[in-house]
PDB file of C-alpha atoms in Angstrom:
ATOM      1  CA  UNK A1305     -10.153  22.289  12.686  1.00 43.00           C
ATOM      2  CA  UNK A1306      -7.413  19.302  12.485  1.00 56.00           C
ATOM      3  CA  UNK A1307      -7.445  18.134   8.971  1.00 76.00           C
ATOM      4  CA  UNK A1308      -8.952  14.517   8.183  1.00 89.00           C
ATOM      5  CA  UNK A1309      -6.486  12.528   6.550  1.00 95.00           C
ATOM      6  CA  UNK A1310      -6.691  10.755   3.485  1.00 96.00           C
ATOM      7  CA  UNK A1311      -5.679   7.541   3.101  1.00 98.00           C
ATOM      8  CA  UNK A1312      -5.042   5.178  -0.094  1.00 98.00           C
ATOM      9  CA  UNK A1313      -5.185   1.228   0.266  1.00 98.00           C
ATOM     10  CA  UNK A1314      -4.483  -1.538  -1.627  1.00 98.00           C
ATOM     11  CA  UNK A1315      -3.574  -5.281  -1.600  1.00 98.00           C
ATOM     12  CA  UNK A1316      -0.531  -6.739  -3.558  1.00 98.00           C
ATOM     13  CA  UNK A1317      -2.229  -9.097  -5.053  1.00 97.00           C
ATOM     14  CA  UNK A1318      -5.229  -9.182  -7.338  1.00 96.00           C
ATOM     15  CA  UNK A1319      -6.000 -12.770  -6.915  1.00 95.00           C
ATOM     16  CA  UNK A1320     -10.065 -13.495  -5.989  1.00 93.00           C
ATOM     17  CA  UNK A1321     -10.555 -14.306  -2.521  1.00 93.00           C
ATOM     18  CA  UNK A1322      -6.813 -13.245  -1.964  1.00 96.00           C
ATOM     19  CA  UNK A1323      -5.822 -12.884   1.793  1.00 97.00           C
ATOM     20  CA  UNK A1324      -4.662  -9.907   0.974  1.00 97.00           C
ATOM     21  CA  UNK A1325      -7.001  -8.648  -0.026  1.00 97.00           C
ATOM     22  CA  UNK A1326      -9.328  -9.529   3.044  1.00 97.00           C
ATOM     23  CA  UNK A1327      -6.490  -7.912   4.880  1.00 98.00           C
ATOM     24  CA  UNK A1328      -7.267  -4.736   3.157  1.00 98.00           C
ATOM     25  CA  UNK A1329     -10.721  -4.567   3.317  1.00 97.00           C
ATOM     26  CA  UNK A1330     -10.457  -4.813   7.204  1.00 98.00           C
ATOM     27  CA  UNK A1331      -7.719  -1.846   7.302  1.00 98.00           C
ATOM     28  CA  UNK A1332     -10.137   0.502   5.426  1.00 98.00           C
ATOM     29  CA  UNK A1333     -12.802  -0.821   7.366  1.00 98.00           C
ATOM     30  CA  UNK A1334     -10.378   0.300  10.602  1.00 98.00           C
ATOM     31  CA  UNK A1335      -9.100   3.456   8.872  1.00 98.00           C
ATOM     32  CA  UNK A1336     -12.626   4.845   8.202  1.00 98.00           C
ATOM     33  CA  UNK A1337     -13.506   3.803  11.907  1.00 97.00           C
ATOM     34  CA  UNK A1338     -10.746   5.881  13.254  1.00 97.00           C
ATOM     35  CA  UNK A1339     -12.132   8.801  10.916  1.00 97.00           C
ATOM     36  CA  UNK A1340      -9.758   8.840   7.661  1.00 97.00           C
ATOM     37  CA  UNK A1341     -10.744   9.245   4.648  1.00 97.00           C
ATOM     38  CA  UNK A1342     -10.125   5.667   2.968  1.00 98.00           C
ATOM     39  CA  UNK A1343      -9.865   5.144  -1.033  1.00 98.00           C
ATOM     40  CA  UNK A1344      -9.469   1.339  -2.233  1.00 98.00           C
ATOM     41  CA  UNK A1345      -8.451   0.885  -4.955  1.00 98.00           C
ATOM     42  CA  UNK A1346      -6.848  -2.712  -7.094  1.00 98.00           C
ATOM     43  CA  UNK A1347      -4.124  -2.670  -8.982  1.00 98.00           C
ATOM     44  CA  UNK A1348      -5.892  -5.153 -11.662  1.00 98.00           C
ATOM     45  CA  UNK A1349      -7.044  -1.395 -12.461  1.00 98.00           C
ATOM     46  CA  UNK A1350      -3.685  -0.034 -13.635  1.00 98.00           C
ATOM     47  CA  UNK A1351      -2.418  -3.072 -15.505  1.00 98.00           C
ATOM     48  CA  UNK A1352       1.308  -2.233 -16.458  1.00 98.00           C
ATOM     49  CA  UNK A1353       3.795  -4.034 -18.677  1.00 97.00           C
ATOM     50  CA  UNK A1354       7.484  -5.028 -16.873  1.00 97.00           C
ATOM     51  CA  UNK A1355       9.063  -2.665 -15.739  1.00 96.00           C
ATOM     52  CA  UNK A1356      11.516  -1.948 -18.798  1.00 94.00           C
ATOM     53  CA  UNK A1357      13.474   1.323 -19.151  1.00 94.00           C
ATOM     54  CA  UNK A1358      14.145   0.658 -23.163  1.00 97.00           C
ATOM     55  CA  UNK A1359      10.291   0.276 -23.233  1.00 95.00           C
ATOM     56  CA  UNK A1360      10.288   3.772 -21.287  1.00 96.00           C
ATOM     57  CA  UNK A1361      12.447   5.379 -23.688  1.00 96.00           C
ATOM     58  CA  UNK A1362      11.096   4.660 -26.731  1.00 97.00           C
ATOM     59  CA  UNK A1363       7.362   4.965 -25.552  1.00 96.00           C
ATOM     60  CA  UNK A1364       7.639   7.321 -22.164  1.00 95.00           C
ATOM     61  CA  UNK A1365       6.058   6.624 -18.956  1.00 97.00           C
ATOM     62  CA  UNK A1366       2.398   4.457 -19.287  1.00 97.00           C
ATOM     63  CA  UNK A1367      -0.511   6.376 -18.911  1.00 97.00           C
ATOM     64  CA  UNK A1368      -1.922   3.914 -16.095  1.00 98.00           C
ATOM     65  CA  UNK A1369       1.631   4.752 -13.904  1.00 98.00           C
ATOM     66  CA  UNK A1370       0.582   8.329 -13.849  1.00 98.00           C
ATOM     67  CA  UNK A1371      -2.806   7.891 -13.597  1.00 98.00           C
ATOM     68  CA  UNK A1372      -1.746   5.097  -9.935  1.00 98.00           C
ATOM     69  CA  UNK A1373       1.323   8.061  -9.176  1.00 98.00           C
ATOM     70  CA  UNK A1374      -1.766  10.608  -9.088  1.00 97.00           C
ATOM     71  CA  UNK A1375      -3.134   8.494  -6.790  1.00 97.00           C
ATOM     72  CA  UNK A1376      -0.538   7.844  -4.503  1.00 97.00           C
ATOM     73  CA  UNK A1377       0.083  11.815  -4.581  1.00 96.00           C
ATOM     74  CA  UNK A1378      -3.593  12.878  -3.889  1.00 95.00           C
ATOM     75  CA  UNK A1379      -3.328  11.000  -0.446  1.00 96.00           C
ATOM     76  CA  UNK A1380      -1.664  11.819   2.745  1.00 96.00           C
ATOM     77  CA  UNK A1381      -0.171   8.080   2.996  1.00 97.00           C
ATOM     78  CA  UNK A1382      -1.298   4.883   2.023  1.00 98.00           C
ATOM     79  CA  UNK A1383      -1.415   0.947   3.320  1.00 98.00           C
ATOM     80  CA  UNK A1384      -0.173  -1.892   1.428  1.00 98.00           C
ATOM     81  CA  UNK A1385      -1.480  -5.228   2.346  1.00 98.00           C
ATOM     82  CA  UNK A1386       1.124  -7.935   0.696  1.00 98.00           C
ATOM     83  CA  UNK A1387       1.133 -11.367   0.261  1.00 96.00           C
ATOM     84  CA  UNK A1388       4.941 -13.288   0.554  1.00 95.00           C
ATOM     85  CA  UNK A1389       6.597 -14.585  -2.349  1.00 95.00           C
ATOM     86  CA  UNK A1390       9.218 -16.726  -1.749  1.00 94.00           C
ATOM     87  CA  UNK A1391      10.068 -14.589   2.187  1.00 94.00           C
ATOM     88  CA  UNK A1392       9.882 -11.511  -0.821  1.00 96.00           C
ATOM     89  CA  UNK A1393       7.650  -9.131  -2.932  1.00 96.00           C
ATOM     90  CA  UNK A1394       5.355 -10.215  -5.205  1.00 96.00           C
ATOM     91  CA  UNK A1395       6.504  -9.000  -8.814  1.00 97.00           C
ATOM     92  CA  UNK A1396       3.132  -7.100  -9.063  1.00 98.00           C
ATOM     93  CA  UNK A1397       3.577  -5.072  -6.414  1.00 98.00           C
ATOM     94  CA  UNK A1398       7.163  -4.684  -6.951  1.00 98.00           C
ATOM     95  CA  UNK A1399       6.312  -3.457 -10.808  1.00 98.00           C
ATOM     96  CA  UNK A1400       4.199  -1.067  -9.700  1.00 98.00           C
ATOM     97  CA  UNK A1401       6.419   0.475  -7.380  1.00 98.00           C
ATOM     98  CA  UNK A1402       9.417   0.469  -9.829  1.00 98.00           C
ATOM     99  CA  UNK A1403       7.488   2.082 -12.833  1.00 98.00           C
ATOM    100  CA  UNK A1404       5.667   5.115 -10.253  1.00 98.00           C
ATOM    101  CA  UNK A1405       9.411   5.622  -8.405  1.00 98.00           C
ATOM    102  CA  UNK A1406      10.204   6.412 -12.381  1.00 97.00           C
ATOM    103  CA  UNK A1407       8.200   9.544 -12.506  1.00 97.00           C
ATOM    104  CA  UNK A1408      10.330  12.893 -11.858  1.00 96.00           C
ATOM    105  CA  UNK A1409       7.609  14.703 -14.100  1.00 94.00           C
ATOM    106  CA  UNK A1410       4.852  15.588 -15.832  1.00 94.00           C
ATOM    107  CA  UNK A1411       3.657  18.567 -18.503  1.00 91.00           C
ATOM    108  CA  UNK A1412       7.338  19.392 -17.718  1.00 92.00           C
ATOM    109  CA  UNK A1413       6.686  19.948 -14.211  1.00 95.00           C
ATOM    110  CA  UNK A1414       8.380  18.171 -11.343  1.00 96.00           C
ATOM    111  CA  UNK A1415       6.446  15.485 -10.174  1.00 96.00           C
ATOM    112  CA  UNK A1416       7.229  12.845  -7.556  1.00 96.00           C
ATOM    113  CA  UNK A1417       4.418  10.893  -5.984  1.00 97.00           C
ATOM    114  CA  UNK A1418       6.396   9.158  -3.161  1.00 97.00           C
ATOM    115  CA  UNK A1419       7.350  12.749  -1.962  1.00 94.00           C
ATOM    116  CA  UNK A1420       6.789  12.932   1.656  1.00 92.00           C
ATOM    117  CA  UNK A1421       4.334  10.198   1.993  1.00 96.00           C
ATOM    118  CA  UNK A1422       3.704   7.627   4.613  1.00 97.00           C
ATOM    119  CA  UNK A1423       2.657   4.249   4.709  1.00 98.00           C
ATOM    120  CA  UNK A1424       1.926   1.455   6.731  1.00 98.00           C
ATOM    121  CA  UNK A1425       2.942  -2.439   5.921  1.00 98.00           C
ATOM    122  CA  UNK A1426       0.510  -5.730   5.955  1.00 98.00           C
ATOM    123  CA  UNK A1427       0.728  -8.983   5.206  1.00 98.00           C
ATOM    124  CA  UNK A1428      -0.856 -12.255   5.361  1.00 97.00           C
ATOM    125  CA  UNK A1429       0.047 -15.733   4.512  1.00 96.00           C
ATOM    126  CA  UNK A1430      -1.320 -19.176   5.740  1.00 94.00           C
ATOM    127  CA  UNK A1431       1.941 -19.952   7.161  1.00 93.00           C
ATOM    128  CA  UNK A1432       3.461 -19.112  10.745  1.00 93.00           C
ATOM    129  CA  UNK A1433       5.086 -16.043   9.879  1.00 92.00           C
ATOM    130  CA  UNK A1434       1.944 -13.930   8.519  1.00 95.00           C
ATOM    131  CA  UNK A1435       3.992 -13.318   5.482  1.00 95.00           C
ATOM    132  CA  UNK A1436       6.264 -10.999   7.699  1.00 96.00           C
ATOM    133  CA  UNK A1437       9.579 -11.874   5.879  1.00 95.00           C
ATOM    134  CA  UNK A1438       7.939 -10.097   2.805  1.00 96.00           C
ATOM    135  CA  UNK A1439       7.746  -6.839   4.834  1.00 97.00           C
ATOM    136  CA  UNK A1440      11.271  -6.460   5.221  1.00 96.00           C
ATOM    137  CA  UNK A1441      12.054  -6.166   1.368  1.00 97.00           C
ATOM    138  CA  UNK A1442       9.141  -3.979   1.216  1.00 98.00           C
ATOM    139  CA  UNK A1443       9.881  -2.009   3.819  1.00 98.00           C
ATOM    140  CA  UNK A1444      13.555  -1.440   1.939  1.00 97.00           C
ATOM    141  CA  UNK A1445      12.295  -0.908  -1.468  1.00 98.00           C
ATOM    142  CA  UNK A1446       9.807   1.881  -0.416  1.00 98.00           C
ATOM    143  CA  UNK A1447      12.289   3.560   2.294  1.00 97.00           C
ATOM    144  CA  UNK A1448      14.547   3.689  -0.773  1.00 97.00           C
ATOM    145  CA  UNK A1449      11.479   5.776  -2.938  1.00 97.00           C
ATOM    146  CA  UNK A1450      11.976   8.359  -0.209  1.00 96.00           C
ATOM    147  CA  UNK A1451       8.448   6.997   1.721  1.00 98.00           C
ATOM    148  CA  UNK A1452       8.041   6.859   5.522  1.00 97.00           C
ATOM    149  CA  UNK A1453       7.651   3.640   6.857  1.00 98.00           C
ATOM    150  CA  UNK A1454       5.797   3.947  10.330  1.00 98.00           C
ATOM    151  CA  UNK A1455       6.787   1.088  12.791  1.00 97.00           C
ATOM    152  CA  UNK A1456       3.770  -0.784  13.440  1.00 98.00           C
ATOM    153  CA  UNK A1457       2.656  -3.201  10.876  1.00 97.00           C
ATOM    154  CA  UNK A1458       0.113  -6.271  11.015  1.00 98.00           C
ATOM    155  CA  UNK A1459       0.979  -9.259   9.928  1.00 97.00           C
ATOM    156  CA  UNK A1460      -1.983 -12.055   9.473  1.00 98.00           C
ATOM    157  CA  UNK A1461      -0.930 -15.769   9.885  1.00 97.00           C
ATOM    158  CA  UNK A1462      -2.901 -19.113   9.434  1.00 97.00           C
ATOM    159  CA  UNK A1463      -5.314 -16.246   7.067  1.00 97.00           C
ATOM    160  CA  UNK A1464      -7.302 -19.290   6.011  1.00 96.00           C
ATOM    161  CA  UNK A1465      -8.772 -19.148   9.379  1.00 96.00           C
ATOM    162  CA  UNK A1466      -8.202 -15.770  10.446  1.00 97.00           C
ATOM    163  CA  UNK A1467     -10.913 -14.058   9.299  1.00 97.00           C
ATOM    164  CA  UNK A1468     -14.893 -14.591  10.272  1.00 96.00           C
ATOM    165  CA  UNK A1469     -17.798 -14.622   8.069  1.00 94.00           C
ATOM    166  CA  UNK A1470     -17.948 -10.361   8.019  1.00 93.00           C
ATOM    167  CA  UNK A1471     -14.391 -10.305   7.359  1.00 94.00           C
ATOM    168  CA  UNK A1472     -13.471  -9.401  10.868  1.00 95.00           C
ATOM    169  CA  UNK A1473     -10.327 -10.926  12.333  1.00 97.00           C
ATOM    170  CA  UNK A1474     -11.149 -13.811  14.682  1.00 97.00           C
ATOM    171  CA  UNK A1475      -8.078 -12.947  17.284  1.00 96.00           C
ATOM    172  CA  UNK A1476      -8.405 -10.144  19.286  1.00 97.00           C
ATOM    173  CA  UNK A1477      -4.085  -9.475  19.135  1.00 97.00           C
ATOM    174  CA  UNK A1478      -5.281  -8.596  15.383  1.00 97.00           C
ATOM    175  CA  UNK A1479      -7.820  -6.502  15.991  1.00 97.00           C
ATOM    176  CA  UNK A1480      -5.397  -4.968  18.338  1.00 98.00           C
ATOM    177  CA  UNK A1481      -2.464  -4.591  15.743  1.00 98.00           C
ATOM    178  CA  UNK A1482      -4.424  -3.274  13.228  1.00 98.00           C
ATOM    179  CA  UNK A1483      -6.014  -0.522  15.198  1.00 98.00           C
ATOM    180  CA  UNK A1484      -2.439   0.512  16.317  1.00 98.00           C
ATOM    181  CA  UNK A1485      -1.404   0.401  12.549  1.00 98.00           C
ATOM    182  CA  UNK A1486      -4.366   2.566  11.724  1.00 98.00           C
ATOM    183  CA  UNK A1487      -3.981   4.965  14.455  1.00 98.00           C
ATOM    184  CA  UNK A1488      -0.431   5.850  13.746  1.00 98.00           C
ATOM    185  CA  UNK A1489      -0.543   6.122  10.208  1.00 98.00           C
ATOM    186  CA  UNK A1490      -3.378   8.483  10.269  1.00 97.00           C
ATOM    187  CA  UNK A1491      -1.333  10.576  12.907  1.00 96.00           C
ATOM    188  CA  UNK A1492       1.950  10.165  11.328  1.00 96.00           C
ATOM    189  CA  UNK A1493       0.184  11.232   7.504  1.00 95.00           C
ATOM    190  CA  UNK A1494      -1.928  13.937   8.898  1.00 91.00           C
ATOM    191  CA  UNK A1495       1.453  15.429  10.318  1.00 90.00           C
ATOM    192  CA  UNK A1496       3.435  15.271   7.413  1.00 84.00           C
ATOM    193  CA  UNK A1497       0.390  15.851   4.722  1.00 80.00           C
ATOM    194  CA  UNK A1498       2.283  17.176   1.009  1.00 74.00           C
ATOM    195  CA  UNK A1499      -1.054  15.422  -0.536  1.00 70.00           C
ATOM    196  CA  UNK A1500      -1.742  17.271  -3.770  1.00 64.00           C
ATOM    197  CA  UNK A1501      -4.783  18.176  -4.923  1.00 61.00           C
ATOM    198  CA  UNK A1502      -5.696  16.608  -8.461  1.00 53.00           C
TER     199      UNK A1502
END
């Protein structure tokens, strides 16, 4: 029996009503269509100081990077819907990926939560480009944390006006991209599964 993959998702920002964060809820709402499992989580739930490797050294790794690492490594991939900074990352985001790419291990055990995992790329802005330029730094900082990138990704532009009253994109091309996001990542993570149990 083909095993059903587990998938963590979460928006890069934590901002109410973010368009991120719409764009997330209708990935897991695709995901768990396409039969994944689907956590959400926030990252408002692991808040983490800057990234700051005296700060490491004289206090170790913070508990709430293990406890989002343990997260990351108890899925078969995960989906990242980001908002665009300035065509880049926002420094939330980027925090969190710097302080969990910092773990190598834990109880004095080797530990690496990026290990073999997958993940797909979203964005949204209200602008032309969807947030899109964002993806590419993304795309470079996680590809450098040893993660799989799959090709497709779904970027949401004009997101003011994108989304209906349930949450569901308005354009059919979305609905479109987002099921071909889903579809691969669940194939591509279910393929290359190191998920560890926790």
């Amino acid at each position: 029996m083909p095993m059903t993959a587990r998938i963590l998702v979460f928006a890069g920002s934590i901002r109410t009503g973010a368009f991120s964060g719409k764009t997330a809820d209708a990935a897991e709402r695709e995901l768990a269509l396409q039969g994944a499992e689907v956590t959400r989580i926030s990252l408002a739930d692991y808040p983490l100081p800057i990234m700051d490797q005296d700060l490491e050294k004289e206090k170790g790794i913070p508990e709430n990077v293990f406890k989002l690492g343990h997260q990351i490594a108890a899925h078969d991939g995960f989906l990242i819907a980001s908002p665009e900074y300035n065509s880049s990352i926002p420094p939330l985001l980027k925090n969190a990926i710097d302080w969990v790419s910092r773990i190598h291990k834990e109880g004095g055990k080797p530990f690496h939560p990026y290990a073999g995992k997958v993940a797909a790329l979203c964005s949204s802005s209200d602008g032309g480009f969807g947030g899109a330029r964002g993806l590419y730094h993304l795309r470079s900082v996680l590809m450098n944390c040893q993660v799989e990138i799959i090709t497709p990704q779904c970027s949401v532009s004009r997101a003011s006006e994108a989304f209906d009253e349930y949450g569901q994109f308005r354009d059919e091309q979305l609905r479109k991209r987002m099921e071909l996001v889903a579809r691969t990542l669940i194939e591509r993570a279910s393929l290359l599964s190191t998920r560890v149990e926790v």
